[in-house]
CSV table of C-alpha atoms in Angstrom, one decimal:
chain,number,residue,atom,x,y,z
A,7,MET,CA,0.0,0.0,0.0
A,8,ILE,CA,1.1,3.6,-0.6
A,9,THR,CA,0.3,6.6,1.5
A,10,LEU,CA,-2.6,9.0,0.8
A,11,ASP,CA,-0.2,11.8,-0.2
A,12,GLU,CA,1.6,9.5,-2.6
A,13,ALA,CA,-1.6,8.3,-4.1
A,14,LEU,CA,-3.0,11.8,-4.5
A,15,MET,CA,0.2,13.0,-6.3
A,16,CYS,CA,0.0,9.9,-8.6
A,17,ALA,CA,-3.6,10.9,-9.4
A,18,VAL,CA,-2.7,14.6,-10.0
A,19,ALA,CA,0.1,13.5,-12.4
A,20,GLN,CA,-2.6,11.8,-14.5
A,21,ALA,CA,-4.9,14.8,-14.5
A,22,ARG,CA,-4.0,16.5,-17.8
A,23,PRO,CA,-6.5,18.4,-20.0
A,24,LEU,CA,-8.1,16.3,-22.7
A,25,GLY,CA,-8.0,18.9,-25.5
A,26,ASP,CA,-10.3,21.8,-26.4
A,27,GLU,CA,-13.3,22.7,-28.5
A,28,LEU,CA,-15.1,25.7,-29.8
A,29,ILE,CA,-18.6,26.2,-28.3
A,30,GLU,CA,-21.4,28.7,-28.2
A,31,ILE,CA,-21.3,31.2,-25.4
A,32,ASP,CA,-24.7,29.9,-24.2
A,33,ALA,CA,-23.0,26.6,-23.3
A,34,ALA,CA,-19.9,28.1,-21.8
A,35,CYS,CA,-20.8,28.7,-18.1
A,36,GLU,CA,-18.6,26.7,-15.7
A,37,ARG,CA,-16.3,25.6,-18.6
A,38,VAL,CA,-12.5,26.4,-18.5
A,39,LEU,CA,-10.9,28.6,-21.1
A,40,SER,CA,-8.2,27.1,-23.2
A,41,GLU,CA,-7.2,30.4,-24.7
A,42,ARG,CA,-7.3,34.0,-23.5
A,43,VAL,CA,-10.3,36.2,-24.4
A,44,THR,CA,-9.6,39.6,-25.9
A,45,ALA,CA,-12.1,42.4,-26.5
A,46,ARG,CA,-13.2,42.8,-30.1
A,47,GLY,CA,-13.8,46.5,-29.5
A,48,GLN,CA,-13.5,49.2,-26.8
A,49,SER,CA,-16.1,49.6,-24.1
A,50,PRO,CA,-18.0,51.9,-23.9
A,51,ARG,CA,-17.7,52.4,-27.7
A,52,ALA,CA,-18.6,56.1,-27.1
A,53,ALA,CA,-19.0,58.4,-24.1
A,54,LEU,CA,-22.2,57.4,-22.3
A,55,SER,CA,-24.4,59.0,-19.7
A,56,ALA,CA,-24.2,57.2,-16.3
A,57,MET,CA,-27.4,58.8,-15.1
A,58,ASP,CA,-30.8,60.1,-16.2
A,59,GLY,CA,-30.5,63.9,-16.5
A,60,TYR,CA,-29.4,66.7,-18.7
A,61,ALA,CA,-26.2,66.9,-20.8
A,62,VAL,CA,-24.7,70.4,-20.6
A,63,HIS,CA,-21.6,72.5,-21.2
A,64,GLU,CA,-20.4,73.1,-17.7
A,65,ALA,CA,-19.3,76.6,-18.7
A,66,ASP,CA,-23.0,77.4,-19.2
A,67,LEU,CA,-23.6,76.8,-15.5
A,68,THR,CA,-21.0,79.2,-14.0
A,69,THR,CA,-23.8,81.7,-13.1
A,70,VAL,CA,-26.9,80.2,-11.6
A,71,PRO,CA,-29.8,80.1,-11.7
A,72,VAL,CA,-29.9,79.6,-15.4
A,73,THR,CA,-32.4,78.4,-17.9
A,74,LEU,CA,-31.4,76.4,-21.0
A,75,PRO,CA,-33.6,75.2,-23.8
A,76,VAL,CA,-33.7,71.5,-24.4
A,77,ALA,CA,-32.2,70.8,-27.8
A,78,GLU,CA,-33.2,67.1,-28.0
A,79,ALA,CA,-33.8,64.0,-26.0
A,80,ILE,CA,-31.2,61.2,-26.3
A,81,PHE,CA,-32.0,57.5,-25.4
A,82,ALA,CA,-29.8,54.5,-24.8
A,83,GLY,CA,-29.0,52.7,-28.1
A,84,ALA,CA,-29.3,55.9,-30.2
A,85,SER,CA,-26.8,56.8,-32.9
A,86,ALA,CA,-24.2,59.5,-32.1
A,87,PRO,CA,-26.2,62.7,-31.6
A,88,PRO,CA,-25.1,66.0,-33.2
A,89,PRO,CA,-22.7,68.2,-31.2
A,90,LEU,CA,-24.4,70.2,-28.4
A,91,ALA,CA,-24.5,73.9,-29.0
A,92,ARG,CA,-23.5,76.3,-26.3
A,93,GLY,CA,-26.4,77.7,-24.4
A,94,THR,CA,-28.5,74.6,-24.8
A,95,CYS,CA,-28.8,71.3,-23.0
A,96,ALA,CA,-30.0,67.8,-24.0
A,97,ARG,CA,-32.4,65.5,-22.1
A,98,ILE,CA,-30.4,62.3,-21.7
A,99,PHE,CA,-31.0,58.9,-20.2
A,100,THR,CA,-28.7,56.3,-18.6
A,101,GLY,CA,-26.6,54.5,-21.3
A,102,ALA,CA,-27.3,57.1,-24.0
A,103,PRO,CA,-24.4,58.6,-26.0
A,104,VAL,CA,-23.3,62.0,-24.8
A,105,PRO,CA,-23.2,64.6,-27.5
A,106,ALA,CA,-19.8,66.1,-28.4
A,107,GLY,CA,-19.2,69.3,-26.5
A,108,ALA,CA,-21.1,68.2,-23.4
A,109,ASP,CA,-18.8,67.7,-20.4
A,110,ARG,CA,-21.3,67.0,-17.6
A,111,VAL,CA,-24.6,65.3,-17.0
A,112,VAL,CA,-26.7,67.0,-14.3
A,113,ILE,CA,-28.9,64.5,-12.6
A,114,GLN,CA,-32.6,65.1,-13.2
A,115,GLU,CA,-33.3,65.5,-9.5
A,116,ASP,CA,-31.3,68.7,-9.6
A,117,VAL,CA,-33.2,70.2,-12.5
A,118,ARG,CA,-36.6,71.9,-12.8
A,119,VAL,CA,-38.5,72.0,-16.1
A,120,GLU,CA,-40.5,75.1,-16.9
A,121,ASP,CA,-42.2,75.7,-20.2
A,122,GLY,CA,-40.1,73.0,-21.9
A,123,ALA,CA,-36.8,74.5,-20.7
A,124,ALA,CA,-34.4,73.2,-18.0
A,125,VAL,CA,-33.8,75.4,-15.0
A,126,PHE,CA,-30.6,74.9,-13.1
A,127,ASP,CA,-30.9,76.5,-9.7
A,128,ARG,CA,-27.4,75.7,-8.4
A,129,SER,CA,-23.9,74.9,-9.6
A,130,PRO,CA,-23.4,71.1,-10.1
A,131,SER,CA,-21.1,69.3,-7.7
A,132,GLY,CA,-19.8,65.7,-7.5
A,133,GLY,CA,-19.1,63.5,-10.5
A,134,ARG,CA,-19.7,64.4,-14.1
A,135,HIS,CA,-21.8,61.2,-14.6
A,136,ILE,CA,-20.1,60.4,-18.0
A,137,ARG,CA,-18.5,57.1,-18.8
A,138,ALA,CA,-15.6,57.9,-21.1
A,139,ALA,CA,-15.2,55.9,-24.3
A,140,GLY,CA,-12.8,52.9,-23.6
A,141,SER,CA,-13.0,53.5,-19.8
A,142,ASP,CA,-13.9,49.9,-19.2
A,143,PHE,CA,-11.5,48.3,-21.7
A,144,GLU,CA,-9.8,49.0,-25.0
A,145,SER,CA,-10.0,47.0,-28.2
A,146,GLY,CA,-7.7,44.0,-28.1
A,147,GLU,CA,-7.3,44.1,-24.3
A,148,THR,CA,-7.2,40.8,-22.5
A,149,LEU,CA,-10.2,40.3,-20.4
A,150,LEU,CA,-9.9,36.7,-19.3
A,151,GLU,CA,-6.8,34.5,-19.2
A,152,ALA,CA,-6.5,30.9,-20.4
A,153,GLY,CA,-7.3,28.5,-17.5
A,154,ARG,CA,-10.0,30.7,-16.1
A,155,CYS,CA,-13.2,28.9,-15.1
A,156,LEU,CA,-16.1,30.7,-16.7
A,157,ASP,CA,-18.1,31.4,-13.5
A,158,PHE,CA,-21.1,33.8,-13.6
A,159,ARG,CA,-18.8,36.8,-13.2
A,160,ALA,CA,-16.5,35.8,-16.0
A,161,MET,CA,-19.5,35.2,-18.3
A,162,VAL,CA,-20.3,38.9,-18.1
A,163,ALA,CA,-16.7,39.8,-19.3
A,164,LEU,CA,-16.9,37.1,-22.0
A,165,ALA,CA,-20.1,38.5,-23.4
A,166,ALA,CA,-18.8,42.1,-23.1
A,167,ALA,CA,-15.9,41.1,-25.3
A,168,ASP,CA,-18.5,40.6,-28.0
A,169,ARG,CA,-17.6,36.9,-28.4
A,170,ASP,CA,-20.4,34.6,-29.4
A,171,ARG,CA,-18.2,31.5,-29.3
A,172,VAL,CA,-15.2,30.6,-27.1
A,173,ARG,CA,-12.6,27.9,-27.0
A,174,VAL,CA,-12.7,25.8,-23.8
A,175,TYR,CA,-11.2,22.5,-22.6
A,176,ARG,CA,-13.4,19.5,-23.3
A,177,ARG,CA,-15.4,18.0,-20.4
A,178,PRO,CA,-14.3,14.4,-19.6
A,179,ARG,CA,-16.7,11.7,-20.6
A,180,VAL,CA,-17.2,9.3,-17.8
A,181,ALA,CA,-18.8,5.8,-17.8
A,182,ILE,CA,-19.8,4.3,-14.4
A,183,LEU,CA,-20.0,0.6,-14.0
A,184,SER,CA,-21.5,-0.9,-10.8
A,185,THR,CA,-20.7,-4.5,-10.2
A,186,GLY,CA,-22.3,-7.1,-7.9
A,187,ASP,CA,-25.0,-9.8,-8.2
A,188,GLU,CA,-26.8,-8.3,-5.1
A,189,LEU,CA,-27.5,-5.0,-6.7
A,190,VAL,CA,-30.7,-3.9,-8.3
A,191,GLU,CA,-32.0,-0.6,-9.6
A,192,PRO,CA,-33.7,1.6,-6.9
A,193,GLY,CA,-37.4,0.9,-6.7
A,194,ARG,CA,-37.0,-2.9,-7.0
A,195,ALA,CA,-35.0,-3.9,-4.0
A,196,LEU,CA,-37.9,-4.8,-1.7
A,197,GLU,CA,-39.4,-7.1,-4.3
A,198,VAL,CA,-36.2,-9.1,-4.9
A,199,PRO,CA,-35.0,-11.5,-2.1
A,200,GLY,CA,-31.5,-10.6,-0.9
A,201,ALA,CA,-31.2,-7.6,-3.2
A,202,ILE,CA,-29.7,-4.2,-2.3
A,203,ALA,CA,-30.7,-1.0,-4.0
A,204,GLU,CA,-27.7,0.2,-6.0
A,205,SER,CA,-26.9,3.7,-4.7
A,206,VAL,CA,-23.2,4.4,-5.3
A,207,SER,CA,-23.4,5.1,-9.0
A,208,PHE,CA,-25.9,7.9,-8.4
A,209,GLY,CA,-23.6,9.6,-6.0
A,210,VAL,CA,-20.6,9.1,-8.3
A,211,ALA,CA,-22.6,10.6,-11.2
A,212,GLY,CA,-23.4,13.6,-9.1
A,213,LEU,CA,-19.8,14.1,-8.2
A,214,VAL,CA,-18.7,13.7,-11.8
A,215,ARG,CA,-21.0,16.5,-12.9
A,216,ALA,CA,-20.0,18.7,-10.0
A,217,TRP,CA,-16.3,18.5,-10.9
A,218,GLY,CA,-16.6,19.1,-14.7
A,219,GLY,CA,-17.4,15.8,-16.2
A,220,ASP,CA,-20.3,14.4,-18.3
A,221,VAL,CA,-21.7,10.9,-17.5
A,222,VAL,CA,-22.1,9.1,-20.8
A,223,ARG,CA,-23.0,5.7,-19.5
A,224,ARG,CA,-24.2,4.2,-16.2
A,225,ALA,CA,-24.6,0.4,-16.0
A,226,ARG,CA,-25.3,-2.1,-13.3
A,227,LEU,CA,-23.5,-5.4,-14.0
A,228,ALA,CA,-23.8,-8.9,-12.6
A,229,ASP,CA,-20.6,-10.8,-11.7
A,230,VAL,CA,-20.3,-12.6,-15.0
A,231,PRO,CA,-16.8,-12.4,-16.3
A,232,GLU,CA,-17.7,-12.4,-20.0
A,233,ALA,CA,-20.4,-9.7,-19.6
A,234,LEU,CA,-18.1,-7.6,-17.4
A,235,GLU,CA,-15.3,-7.8,-20.1
A,236,ALA,CA,-17.7,-6.7,-22.8
A,237,ALA,CA,-19.0,-3.9,-20.7
A,238,ALA,CA,-15.5,-2.7,-19.9
A,239,GLU,CA,-14.6,-2.7,-23.6
A,240,ALA,CA,-17.7,-0.7,-24.6
A,241,ALA,CA,-17.1,1.8,-21.7
A,242,LEU,CA,-13.5,2.4,-22.8
A,243,ALA,CA,-14.7,3.0,-26.3
A,244,ALA,CA,-17.3,5.6,-25.2
A,245,ALA,CA,-15.5,7.4,-22.4
A,246,ASP,CA,-12.3,9.2,-21.3
A,247,MET,CA,-12.6,7.7,-17.8
A,248,VAL,CA,-14.3,4.5,-16.6
A,249,VAL,CA,-15.3,4.3,-12.9
A,250,VAL,CA,-15.9,0.8,-11.5
A,251,THR,CA,-17.6,0.4,-8.2
A,252,GLY,CA,-17.2,-2.8,-6.2
A,253,GLY,CA,-15.2,-5.9,-7.0
A,254,ALA,CA,-12.0,-4.3,-5.8
A,255,SER,CA,-11.1,-6.7,-3.0
A,256,VAL,CA,-9.8,-10.2,-3.3
A,257,GLY,CA,-13.0,-12.3,-3.1
A,258,GLU,CA,-13.9,-15.0,-5.6
A,259,ARG,CA,-16.1,-12.7,-7.5
A,260,ASP,CA,-14.0,-9.5,-7.4
A,261,TYR,CA,-13.5,-8.9,-11.1
A,262,ALA,CA,-13.0,-5.1,-11.2
A,263,ARG,CA,-9.4,-5.2,-12.6
A,264,SER,CA,-9.6,-8.5,-14.5
A,265,MET,CA,-12.5,-7.2,-16.6
A,266,PHE,CA,-10.0,-4.8,-18.2
A,267,ALA,CA,-7.3,-7.5,-18.8
A,268,SER,CA,-7.7,-7.4,-22.6
A,269,SER,CA,-7.3,-3.6,-22.7
A,270,GLY,CA,-3.7,-3.7,-21.5
A,271,LEU,CA,-4.4,-2.1,-18.1
A,272,GLU,CA,-1.4,-0.3,-16.6
A,273,GLU,CA,-1.7,0.3,-12.9
A,274,VAL,CA,-1.0,3.8,-11.5
A,275,PHE,CA,-1.6,2.6,-7.9
A,276,THR,CA,-3.4,-0.2,-6.1
A,277,LYS,CA,-4.5,0.0,-2.5
A,278,VAL,CA,-3.9,3.1,-0.3
A,279,ALA,CA,-3.2,3.1,3.4
A,280,ILE,CA,-6.4,4.8,4.3
A,281,LYS,CA,-9.6,4.0,6.2
A,282,PRO,CA,-12.2,3.8,4.7
A,283,GLY,CA,-11.3,3.1,1.1
A,284,LYS,CA,-8.1,0.9,1.2
A,285,PRO,CA,-9.0,-1.0,-2.0
A,286,VAL,CA,-9.2,2.1,-4.3
A,287,TRP,CA,-7.1,1.9,-7.4
A,288,VAL,CA,-6.3,3.9,-10.5
A,289,ALA,CA,-5.0,2.6,-13.8
A,290,ARG,CA,-4.6,3.5,-17.5
A,291,ALA,CA,-5.9,1.6,-20.5
A,292,GLY,CA,-4.1,3.4,-23.3
A,293,THR,CA,-5.3,7.0,-23.3
A,294,ARG,CA,-8.2,6.2,-20.9
A,295,LEU,CA,-8.3,6.3,-17.2
A,296,VAL,CA,-9.8,3.6,-15.1
A,297,VAL,CA,-10.7,4.2,-11.4
A,298,GLY,CA,-11.8,1.4,-9.1
A,299,LEU,CA,-13.8,2.4,-6.1
A,300,PRO,CA,-14.9,0.2,-3.2
A,301,GLY,CA,-18.4,-1.1,-3.2
A,302,ASN,CA,-19.4,0.2,0.3
A,303,PRO,CA,-21.2,3.5,-0.1
A,304,THR,CA,-19.2,5.6,2.4
A,305,SER,CA,-15.9,4.1,1.2
A,306,ALA,CA,-16.8,4.7,-2.4
A,307,MET,CA,-17.8,8.3,-1.9
A,308,VAL,CA,-14.8,9.2,0.3
A,309,THR,CA,-12.4,7.8,-2.2
A,310,ALA,CA,-14.4,9.4,-5.1
A,311,ARG,CA,-14.0,12.8,-3.4
A,312,LEU,CA,-10.3,12.2,-2.7
A,313,PHE,CA,-9.3,10.9,-6.2
A,314,LEU,CA,-12.0,11.4,-8.7
A,315,ALA,CA,-12.4,15.1,-7.9
A,316,PRO,CA,-8.8,16.1,-8.7
A,317,LEU,CA,-8.7,13.8,-11.7
A,318,LEU,CA,-11.9,15.3,-13.2
A,319,ALA,CA,-10.8,18.8,-12.4
A,320,GLY,CA,-7.5,18.3,-14.2
A,321,LEU,CA,-9.0,16.6,-17.2
A,322,ALA,CA,-11.5,19.5,-17.6
A,323,GLY,CA,-8.6,22.1,-17.6
A,324,ARG,CA,-8.7,23.2,-13.9
A,325,ASP,CA,-5.9,23.0,-11.4
A,326,PRO,CA,-6.4,19.5,-9.8
A,327,LEU,CA,-4.8,20.8,-6.6
A,328,LEU,CA,-7.8,23.1,-6.1
A,329,ALA,CA,-9.8,19.9,-5.4
A,330,LEU,CA,-7.4,19.1,-2.5
A,331,ALA,CA,-7.6,22.3,-0.5
A,332,TRP,CA,-7.2,21.0,3.0
A,333,ARG,CA,-7.6,23.6,5.7
A,334,ASP,CA,-7.6,23.9,9.5
A,335,ALA,CA,-10.8,23.7,11.6
A,336,ILE,CA,-11.6,23.4,15.3
A,337,LEU,CA,-12.9,20.1,16.5
A,338,ALA,CA,-16.2,20.4,18.3
A,339,THR,CA,-16.4,16.7,19.5
A,340,PRO,CA,-13.6,14.4,20.7
A,341,LEU,CA,-12.0,11.8,18.4
A,342,GLY,CA,-10.4,8.5,19.4
A,343,ALA,CA,-6.9,7.4,18.6
A,344,VAL,CA,-6.0,6.4,15.0
A,345,GLY,CA,-4.8,2.9,14.0
A,346,PRO,CA,-2.0,2.1,11.5
A,347,ARG,CA,-3.9,3.6,8.5
A,348,GLU,CA,-4.6,7.3,7.9
A,349,THR,CA,-8.3,7.8,8.6
A,350,LEU,CA,-10.9,10.1,7.0
A,351,GLU,CA,-13.7,10.9,9.4
A,352,ARG,CA,-17.0,12.0,8.1
A,353,ALA,CA,-18.1,15.2,9.9
A,354,ARG,CA,-20.4,18.2,9.6
A,355,ARG,CA,-19.9,21.9,10.2
A,356,VAL,CA,-21.4,23.2,13.4
A,357,ASP,CA,-21.2,26.4,15.4
A,358,GLY,CA,-17.6,26.6,16.6
A,359,GLY,CA,-16.1,24.0,14.3
A,360,VAL,CA,-16.7,20.5,13.0
A,361,ALA,CA,-18.4,17.6,14.7
A,362,ILE,CA,-17.9,13.9,14.0
A,363,LEU,CA,-20.9,11.9,12.8
A,364,GLY,CA,-22.2,9.1,14.9
A,365,ASN,CA,-22.2,6.2,12.3
A,366,GLY,CA,-18.8,5.8,10.8
A,367,ASP,CA,-19.5,2.4,9.2
A,368,SER,CA,-18.2,2.1,5.6
A,369,GLY,CA,-21.6,1.0,4.5
A,370,ALA,CA,-23.5,3.8,6.2
A,371,GLN,CA,-25.7,5.8,3.8
A,372,ALA,CA,-28.1,7.9,5.9
A,373,ALA,CA,-25.1,9.4,7.8
A,374,LEU,CA,-23.3,10.0,4.5
A,375,ALA,CA,-26.0,12.6,3.6
A,376,GLU,CA,-25.2,14.6,6.7
A,377,ALA,CA,-21.5,14.8,6.1
A,378,ASP,CA,-20.1,18.0,4.5
A,379,VAL,CA,-16.4,17.7,5.5
A,380,LEU,CA,-13.8,15.0,5.8
A,381,ILE,CA,-11.5,15.2,8.8
A,382,ARG,CA,-8.0,13.9,8.1
A,383,ARG,CA,-6.4,11.9,10.9
A,384,PHE,CA,-2.8,10.8,10.3
A,385,ALA,CA,-1.8,7.2,11.0
A,386,SER,CA,-1.2,6.4,14.7
A,387,ALA,CA,-2.4,9.9,15.8
A,388,PRO,CA,-3.5,10.0,19.5
A,389,ALA,CA,-7.0,10.8,20.6
A,390,ALA,CA,-8.0,14.4,20.0
A,391,ALA,CA,-10.1,16.5,22.4
A,392,ALA,CA,-12.7,19.0,21.5
A,393,GLY,CA,-11.1,22.4,20.8
A,394,GLU,CA,-8.0,20.9,19.0
A,395,THR,CA,-7.2,21.8,15.5
A,396,VAL,CA,-7.7,19.3,12.7
A,397,GLN,CA,-7.3,19.3,8.9
A,398,ILE,CA,-10.5,19.2,6.9
A,399,LEU,CA,-11.6,18.9,3.2
A,400,ASP,CA,-15.0,20.0,1.9
A,401,PHE,CA,-17.0,16.9,1.1
């Protein structure tokens, strides 16, 4: 067995982007840029009013009160208006182009209208309320760097650059294969003697999507070697990564690795000195990745968070280490001593820190839904009292 840190670094080394593609901007949110985004033009394209009010020559307001005829009304989206003559003003609205010659917009709350003319009772103060042409960005300016995830803020900048398509890293295609004669699809377990509702693949599928992947196949397979081998071959043909749940131990019907034998499986690592999740493994089949997760739900989801998350992040163009952002937290409940394997405790955030969950069994599913952090306990660590500092990872 290798240590958790060694296994994580092995996984990170495999997490290289898959390539890129050109997509429509409507589909770009949460994708990762494979090239920098530059502006097609400057913004604003012309000087614009930042407020509803009246565009004026400030020199016309040196002596107040003063009444100025309103030469025209200018609305957002209008073509460039004619220059503003001295001794006049223009009714203007937010986002409208400011006429040449005008050097201030007086907000409408500071202006009276009498007989169609604008009356300025006092000298204006404060900002000029004009957005200068190019004050946001210039033509050709870089707005977003390659590697940036297109979150909701970045999407605004992307659209502002006047780009209708963008080049992004491809999302990894993932096939999920659940093995075990005892498993049936949810909704049938109570009607089949000895059956268990298969649950792990649904959690894995959710994690895949959350970390940038697309689930292209999800199959439940009986422990029949010929059928498993055929399913493995089909999954490798359809996906960039195949995740196998169950069959990772050394029982008579543990076929998770042997089902890929004809694909020339090259092991990255097998077995990690952690609890839960010791049987987790990662391998390559040519250009495809294969990840084997334990069959027990908690073990499967803990190892999926530890290894699948950085793998998926890296394949999708993100920094895989961002998926491994351990941080300190205060322990709200005591913890016992740790055995010879590093231990990941399921816990939840509470006022004042993190609290261990009561049911730590590797097959627990109800408690799994309550866990939102993993507490990392190093091998042979002594018991920890409430108030001590522990390392946690968002779960």
